[in-house]
Coordinates of N, CA, C and O in Angstrom, one line a residue:
Q1 N 101.1 -232.4 -89.6 CA 101.2 -234.2 -89.5 C 102.9 -234.2 -89.7 O 103.3 -234.6 -90.7
V2 N 103.1 -235.0 -88.1 CA 105.0 -235.6 -88.5 C 104.7 -237.0 -89.1 O 103.7 -237.8 -88.8
Q3 N 105.4 -237.3 -89.9 CA 105.9 -238.2 -90.4 C 107.0 -238.8 -90.3 O 108.1 -237.9 -90.6
L4 N 107.5 -239.6 -89.9 CA 108.7 -240.6 -90.2 C 109.1 -241.8 -91.0 O 107.8 -242.8 -90.9
Q5 N 109.5 -241.7 -92.3 CA 109.6 -242.6 -93.2 C 110.7 -243.2 -93.0 O 112.2 -242.8 -93.5
A6 N 111.0 -244.6 -92.4 CA 111.9 -245.1 -92.4 C 112.5 -246.3 -93.7 O 111.2 -247.1 -94.4
Y7 N 113.2 -246.6 -94.6 CA 113.3 -247.6 -95.4 C 115.1 -248.2 -95.5 O 115.8 -247.5 -94.8
G8 N 115.4 -248.8 -96.3 CA 116.8 -249.6 -96.6 C 116.9 -250.7 -96.0 O 118.1 -251.4 -96.3
G9 N 115.9 -251.3 -95.4 CA 116.0 -252.5 -94.8 C 115.9 -253.9 -95.7 O 116.0 -253.4 -96.9
G10 N 116.4 -255.2 -95.7 CA 116.4 -255.8 -96.6 C 117.1 -257.7 -96.0 O 117.3 -257.7 -94.5
L11 N 117.4 -258.0 -97.0 CA 117.9 -259.7 -96.9 C 119.6 -259.5 -96.7 O 120.2 -259.3 -98.0
V12 N 120.4 -259.8 -95.7 CA 121.7 -259.8 -95.8 C 122.3 -261.0 -95.0 O 121.9 -261.5 -94.0
Q13 N 123.7 -261.5 -95.7 CA 124.6 -262.6 -94.8 C 124.9 -262.1 -93.7 O 125.4 -261.4 -93.8
A14 N 125.3 -263.1 -93.0 CA 126.0 -262.7 -91.4 C 127.3 -262.0 -92.3 O 128.0 -262.8 -92.7
G15 N 127.5 -260.9 -91.3 CA 129.1 -260.4 -91.5 C 128.7 -259.2 -92.8 O 129.6 -258.3 -92.8
G16 N 127.8 -259.1 -93.2 CA 127.4 -258.1 -94.4 C 127.1 -256.8 -93.4 O 127.1 -256.6 -92.1
S17 N 126.7 -256.0 -94.2 CA 126.2 -254.5 -93.8 C 124.8 -254.0 -94.4 O 124.6 -254.3 -95.8
L18 N 124.4 -253.3 -94.0 CA 123.1 -252.6 -94.4 C 123.0 -250.8 -93.7 O 123.9 -250.8 -92.8
R19 N 122.7 -250.0 -94.7 CA 122.6 -248.7 -94.3 C 121.3 -248.1 -94.7 O 120.4 -248.4 -95.4
L20 N 120.3 -247.9 -93.2 CA 118.8 -248.0 -92.9 C 119.0 -246.1 -92.9 O 119.7 -245.0 -92.8
A21 N 117.9 -245.6 -93.6 CA 117.6 -244.1 -93.9 C 116.4 -243.6 -93.1 O 115.5 -244.7 -93.3
C22 N 115.7 -242.7 -92.4 CA 114.6 -242.0 -92.6 C 114.6 -240.4 -92.3 O 115.6 -240.0 -92.5
E23 N 113.4 -240.6 -93.5 CA 113.1 -239.1 -93.5 C 112.1 -238.6 -92.5 O 110.7 -239.3 -92.8
A24 N 112.0 -237.4 -92.0 CA 111.5 -236.8 -91.5 C 110.5 -235.6 -92.1 O 111.3 -235.1 -92.8
S25 N 109.3 -235.3 -91.7 CA 108.6 -234.2 -92.2 C 107.7 -233.5 -91.0 O 107.3 -234.3 -90.4
G26 N 107.0 -232.6 -90.9 CA 106.5 -232.2 -90.1 C 106.6 -231.4 -88.8 O 105.8 -231.1 -87.9
L27 N 108.0 -231.7 -88.6 CA 108.5 -231.1 -87.4 C 109.7 -230.4 -87.4 O 110.2 -230.4 -88.5
D28 N 110.3 -230.0 -86.3 CA 111.5 -228.7 -86.6 C 112.4 -230.3 -86.1 O 113.2 -230.4 -84.8
F29 N 113.0 -230.6 -87.1 CA 113.8 -231.2 -87.3 C 114.9 -231.3 -86.0 O 115.4 -232.5 -85.4
A30 N 115.6 -230.4 -86.3 CA 117.0 -230.1 -85.9 C 116.4 -229.9 -84.0 O 117.7 -230.3 -83.3
S31 N 115.7 -229.7 -83.4 CA 115.3 -229.7 -82.0 C 114.9 -230.9 -81.4 O 114.8 -231.0 -80.0
Y32 N 115.2 -232.3 -82.3 CA 115.1 -233.5 -81.6 C 116.2 -234.4 -81.7 O 116.6 -234.4 -82.7
V33 N 116.2 -234.8 -80.8 CA 117.3 -236.4 -80.4 C 116.5 -237.3 -81.4 O 115.3 -237.5 -81.3
M34 N 117.2 -237.9 -82.4 CA 116.6 -238.7 -83.2 C 117.5 -240.4 -82.7 O 118.9 -240.5 -82.7
G35 N 116.7 -241.2 -82.8 CA 116.9 -242.8 -82.3 C 116.5 -243.6 -83.3 O 115.4 -243.6 -84.4
W36 N 117.0 -244.9 -83.2 CA 116.7 -246.3 -83.8 C 116.7 -247.3 -82.9 O 117.5 -247.1 -81.5
F37 N 115.3 -248.0 -82.7 CA 115.1 -248.9 -81.9 C 114.6 -250.2 -82.8 O 114.9 -250.1 -84.3
R38 N 114.7 -251.4 -82.5 CA 114.4 -252.4 -83.2 C 113.6 -253.5 -82.4 O 114.0 -253.3 -81.2
Q39 N 112.7 -254.3 -83.2 CA 112.1 -255.3 -82.6 C 111.9 -256.3 -83.5 O 111.5 -256.6 -84.3
A40 N 112.2 -257.6 -82.6 CA 112.0 -258.9 -83.2 C 111.6 -259.7 -82.8 O 110.3 -259.4 -82.1
A41 N 110.7 -260.6 -83.8 CA 109.5 -261.3 -83.5 C 109.3 -262.3 -82.0 O 110.4 -262.4 -81.6
G42 N 108.3 -261.5 -81.0 CA 108.1 -261.9 -80.0 C 108.9 -261.6 -78.7 O 108.7 -261.9 -77.8
K43 N 109.5 -260.2 -79.4 CA 110.5 -259.5 -78.2 C 110.2 -258.2 -78.0 O 109.6 -257.9 -78.9
E44 N 110.8 -257.6 -77.1 CA 110.1 -256.2 -76.8 C 111.3 -255.3 -77.9 O 112.3 -255.7 -78.5
R45 N 110.7 -254.2 -78.1 CA 111.3 -253.2 -78.5 C 112.6 -253.0 -77.8 O 112.8 -252.7 -76.4
E46 N 113.7 -252.5 -78.6 CA 115.0 -252.6 -77.7 C 115.7 -251.3 -78.9 O 116.1 -251.1 -79.7
F47 N 116.1 -250.2 -77.8 CA 117.1 -249.3 -78.3 C 118.2 -250.0 -78.9 O 119.0 -250.6 -78.2
V48 N 118.2 -249.2 -80.0 CA 119.8 -249.5 -80.7 C 120.8 -248.3 -81.2 O 122.0 -248.5 -80.8
A49 N 120.3 -246.9 -81.2 CA 121.5 -245.9 -81.2 C 120.5 -245.0 -81.4 O 119.4 -244.6 -81.5
A50 N 121.1 -243.3 -80.6 CA 121.1 -242.0 -80.9 C 121.8 -241.1 -81.1 O 122.8 -241.3 -81.0
V51 N 121.4 -240.1 -81.6 CA 122.3 -238.6 -82.3 C 121.6 -237.7 -81.9 O 120.7 -237.1 -82.0
A52 N 122.2 -237.1 -81.1 CA 122.0 -235.7 -80.8 C 121.7 -234.4 -81.8 O 121.7 -234.7 -83.0
W53 N 121.2 -233.2 -81.4 CA 120.6 -232.6 -81.9 C 121.4 -231.8 -83.4 O 121.1 -232.0 -84.3
N54 N 122.6 -231.8 -82.9 CA 123.6 -231.5 -84.1 C 124.4 -232.4 -84.5 O 125.3 -231.9 -85.5
G55 N 124.3 -233.8 -84.9 CA 124.9 -234.7 -84.9 C 126.6 -235.2 -84.2 O 127.0 -236.2 -84.9
R56 N 126.6 -234.5 -83.4 CA 128.1 -234.4 -83.2 C 128.0 -235.5 -81.9 O 129.3 -236.0 -81.0
H57 N 127.1 -235.9 -81.0 CA 127.1 -236.9 -79.8 C 126.4 -238.1 -80.0 O 125.1 -237.7 -80.8
T58 N 126.5 -239.1 -80.1 CA 126.1 -240.6 -80.5 C 126.0 -241.2 -79.1 O 127.1 -241.1 -78.2
Y59 N 125.1 -242.2 -78.9 CA 125.0 -243.2 -78.0 C 124.1 -244.3 -78.2 O 123.0 -244.6 -79.0
D60 N 125.1 -245.4 -78.4 CA 124.9 -246.9 -78.8 C 124.5 -247.8 -77.9 O 124.7 -247.9 -76.5
G61 N 123.3 -248.7 -78.3 CA 122.9 -249.6 -77.2 C 124.5 -250.8 -77.2 O 124.6 -251.0 -77.7
D62 N 123.8 -251.5 -75.7 CA 124.8 -252.7 -75.8 C 124.9 -253.6 -76.7 O 126.0 -254.1 -77.1
S63 N 123.7 -254.0 -77.1 CA 124.0 -255.2 -78.0 C 124.6 -254.8 -79.5 O 125.0 -255.7 -80.1
V64 N 124.7 -253.4 -79.5 CA 125.5 -253.5 -81.2 C 126.4 -252.5 -80.9 O 127.1 -252.1 -82.0
E65 N 127.1 -252.3 -79.8 CA 128.1 -251.3 -79.7 C 129.2 -251.9 -80.6 O 129.6 -252.9 -80.5
G66 N 129.9 -250.7 -81.3 CA 131.1 -251.2 -82.0 C 130.5 -251.4 -83.4 O 131.7 -251.8 -84.5
R67 N 129.3 -251.8 -83.8 CA 129.2 -252.2 -85.2 C 127.8 -251.4 -85.7 O 127.9 -251.7 -86.8
V68 N 127.8 -250.3 -85.1 CA 126.9 -249.3 -86.0 C 127.5 -247.8 -85.9 O 128.1 -247.8 -84.8
T69 N 126.6 -247.5 -86.5 CA 126.9 -245.9 -86.9 C 125.8 -245.1 -86.8 O 125.1 -245.0 -88.2
I70 N 125.1 -244.2 -86.2 CA 123.9 -243.1 -86.2 C 124.5 -241.8 -86.9 O 125.7 -241.3 -86.3
S71 N 123.9 -241.3 -87.7 CA 124.4 -239.9 -88.2 C 122.7 -239.7 -88.7 O 122.1 -240.0 -88.8
R72 N 123.3 -238.1 -88.7 CA 122.0 -236.9 -89.0 C 122.6 -236.1 -90.2 O 124.0 -235.3 -90.0
D73 N 121.6 -235.7 -91.3 CA 121.6 -234.4 -91.8 C 120.3 -233.5 -91.9 O 119.6 -233.8 -92.3
N74 N 120.5 -232.8 -91.0 CA 119.9 -231.6 -90.6 C 118.8 -230.8 -91.8 O 117.8 -230.4 -91.7
A75 N 120.1 -230.6 -92.6 CA 119.4 -229.7 -94.0 C 118.5 -230.6 -94.5 O 117.6 -230.1 -95.2
K76 N 118.8 -232.2 -95.0 CA 117.7 -232.6 -95.4 C 117.0 -233.6 -94.6 O 116.1 -234.9 -95.3
N77 N 116.6 -233.3 -93.5 CA 115.9 -233.9 -92.4 C 116.1 -235.4 -92.3 O 114.9 -236.1 -92.5
M78 N 117.1 -235.9 -92.4 CA 117.5 -237.4 -92.2 C 118.4 -237.4 -91.4 O 119.1 -237.2 -90.7
V79 N 118.2 -239.1 -91.2 CA 118.5 -239.8 -89.9 C 119.0 -241.0 -90.7 O 118.1 -241.7 -91.3
Y80 N 120.7 -241.8 -90.4 CA 121.0 -242.7 -91.0 C 121.7 -243.9 -89.8 O 121.5 -243.5 -89.1
L81 N 121.2 -244.9 -90.0 CA 122.2 -246.2 -89.4 C 122.9 -246.9 -90.4 O 122.1 -247.7 -91.2
Q82 N 124.2 -247.0 -90.0 CA 125.4 -247.6 -90.9 C 125.1 -249.3 -89.8 O 125.7 -248.7 -88.6
M83 N 124.9 -249.9 -90.3 CA 125.2 -251.4 -89.6 C 126.1 -252.5 -90.4 O 126.1 -252.7 -91.3
N84 N 127.1 -252.7 -89.7 CA 128.3 -253.8 -90.0 C 128.3 -254.9 -89.1 O 127.7 -255.0 -88.4
N85 N 129.1 -256.0 -90.1 CA 129.4 -257.2 -89.1 C 127.8 -257.5 -88.5 O 127.8 -258.0 -87.9
L86 N 126.8 -257.7 -89.4 CA 125.6 -258.3 -88.7 C 125.7 -259.9 -88.4 O 126.1 -260.4 -89.3
E87 N 124.6 -260.1 -87.5 CA 124.6 -261.2 -87.1 C 123.2 -261.2 -87.3 O 122.7 -260.6 -87.0
P88 N 122.8 -262.9 -86.9 CA 121.6 -262.9 -87.0 C 120.6 -262.8 -86.1 O 119.2 -262.7 -86.0
E89 N 121.2 -262.6 -84.9 CA 120.4 -261.7 -83.6 C 120.1 -260.8 -84.3 O 119.2 -259.8 -83.4
D90 N 120.8 -260.1 -85.0 CA 120.0 -258.4 -85.8 C 118.8 -258.3 -86.5 O 118.5 -257.4 -86.5
T91 N 118.4 -259.5 -86.7 CA 116.9 -259.8 -87.5 C 116.1 -259.2 -86.7 O 115.5 -259.6 -85.5
A92 N 115.4 -257.9 -87.4 CA 114.2 -257.4 -86.3 C 113.5 -256.2 -87.6 O 114.2 -256.0 -88.2
V93 N 112.4 -255.7 -87.0 CA 112.2 -254.4 -87.5 C 112.7 -253.3 -86.8 O 113.0 -253.2 -85.8
Y94 N 113.0 -252.5 -87.8 CA 114.1 -251.2 -87.1 C 113.2 -249.8 -87.3 O 112.9 -249.8 -88.5
Y95 N 112.8 -249.3 -86.5 CA 111.9 -248.1 -86.4 C 113.0 -246.6 -86.0 O 114.1 -247.0 -85.1
C96 N 112.8 -245.9 -86.7 CA 113.3 -244.5 -86.4 C 112.4 -243.9 -85.5 O 111.1 -243.9 -85.5
A97 N 112.9 -243.1 -84.4 CA 112.1 -242.1 -83.7 C 112.6 -240.9 -83.4 O 114.0 -240.9 -83.7
A98 N 111.6 -239.8 -82.8 CA 112.0 -238.6 -82.3 C 111.7 -238.3 -80.9 O 110.8 -238.5 -80.9
S99 N 112.7 -237.7 -80.2 CA 112.4 -237.5 -78.8 C 112.9 -236.1 -78.3 O 114.0 -235.6 -79.1
R100 N 112.7 -235.0 -77.8 CA 112.9 -233.9 -77.0 C 113.9 -234.0 -76.0 O 114.5 -233.2 -75.3
S101 N 113.6 -235.4 -75.3 CA 114.4 -235.7 -73.9 C 116.1 -236.0 -74.6 O 116.1 -236.5 -75.8
Y102 N 116.8 -235.3 -74.0 CA 118.7 -236.2 -74.1 C 118.8 -237.5 -74.1 O 117.6 -238.0 -73.6
F103 N 119.7 -237.9 -74.6 CA 119.9 -239.3 -74.3 C 119.0 -240.2 -73.8 O 119.7 -240.5 -71.8
D104 N 118.1 -241.0 -74.0 CA 117.6 -241.8 -72.8 C 117.0 -242.9 -73.9 O 116.1 -243.1 -74.5
P105 N 117.2 -244.2 -73.3 CA 117.0 -245.2 -74.1 C 115.4 -246.0 -74.1 O 115.2 -246.8 -74.9
R106 N 114.6 -245.2 -73.2 CA 113.2 -245.5 -73.1 C 112.7 -245.4 -74.1 O 112.5 -244.3 -74.9
P107 N 111.7 -246.5 -74.6 CA 111.2 -245.8 -75.8 C 110.0 -245.2 -75.5 O 109.7 -243.9 -76.4
E108 N 109.7 -244.9 -74.5 CA 108.6 -243.8 -73.6 C 108.8 -242.5 -73.6 O 107.9 -241.5 -73.8
V109 N 110.3 -242.0 -74.0 CA 110.6 -241.1 -74.2 C 110.2 -240.2 -75.7 O 110.8 -238.8 -75.5
Y110 N 110.3 -241.4 -76.5 CA 110.4 -240.8 -77.9 C 108.8 -240.3 -78.3 O 107.9 -241.3 -78.1
N111 N 108.6 -239.2 -78.7 CA 107.2 -238.6 -79.6 C 106.8 -239.0 -80.7 O 105.8 -239.3 -80.5
Y112 N 107.5 -239.7 -81.5 CA 106.9 -239.6 -82.8 C 107.9 -241.1 -83.5 O 109.0 -241.1 -83.1
W113 N 107.2 -241.8 -84.0 CA 108.0 -243.2 -84.5 C 107.7 -243.5 -86.1 O 106.4 -243.0 -86.3
G114 N 108.2 -244.0 -86.9 CA 108.1 -244.4 -88.3 C 107.4 -245.5 -88.2 O 107.4 -246.3 -87.3
Q115 N 107.2 -246.2 -89.2 CA 106.5 -247.5 -89.4 C 107.4 -248.4 -89.4 O 106.8 -250.0 -89.1
G116 N 108.8 -248.4 -89.5 CA 109.8 -249.8 -89.6 C 110.3 -250.3 -90.8 O 109.0 -250.2 -91.4
T117 N 111.1 -251.0 -90.7 CA 111.9 -251.2 -91.6 C 112.4 -252.6 -91.6 O 113.4 -252.7 -90.8
Q118 N 112.2 -253.8 -92.4 CA 112.3 -255.3 -92.1 C 114.0 -255.2 -92.4 O 114.5 -255.2 -93.6
V119 N 114.8 -255.9 -91.2 CA 116.0 -256.2 -91.5 C 116.5 -258.0 -91.1 O 115.9 -258.4 -90.1
T120 N 116.4 -258.5 -92.4 CA 117.1 -260.3 -91.8 C 118.4 -260.5 -92.4 O 119.0 -260.1 -93.5
V121 N 119.0 -261.3 -91.1 CA 120.3 -261.7 -91.1 C 120.2 -263.3 -91.4 O 119.9 -263.9 -90.7
S122 N 120.9 -263.5 -92.4 CA 120.7 -265.1 -92.7 C 122.0 -265.7 -92.4 O 123.4 -265.2 -92.2
S123 N 122.4 -266.9 -91.6 CA 123.6 -267.3 -91.6 C 124.0 -268.4 -92.0 O 125.4 -268.5 -92.0

């Protein structure tokens, strides 16, 4: 049974920061690329960032470039998303996901998904 549990969302003022976390279980964690996606109300799911198997390479989506840092701790089966300089446009449900494909922003290449955590940025 594969489970991805995301948490750390909340309400933050524009310009503030949040650190999201996702704990994985039931899979060979180090063999998966881990990614974060987000979905705003009424919008399509959007790629945010991904981190390679050993954590040494990352890939950020255009909408958040320069404002997020994705990282992972394979010893703890954890992946993180540090978000800075948040904007109201960042308001969305954020999902962690796992993929056996190398960096690819398409949601369909991700095999497993977490339940999501809500991030709300006020102006």
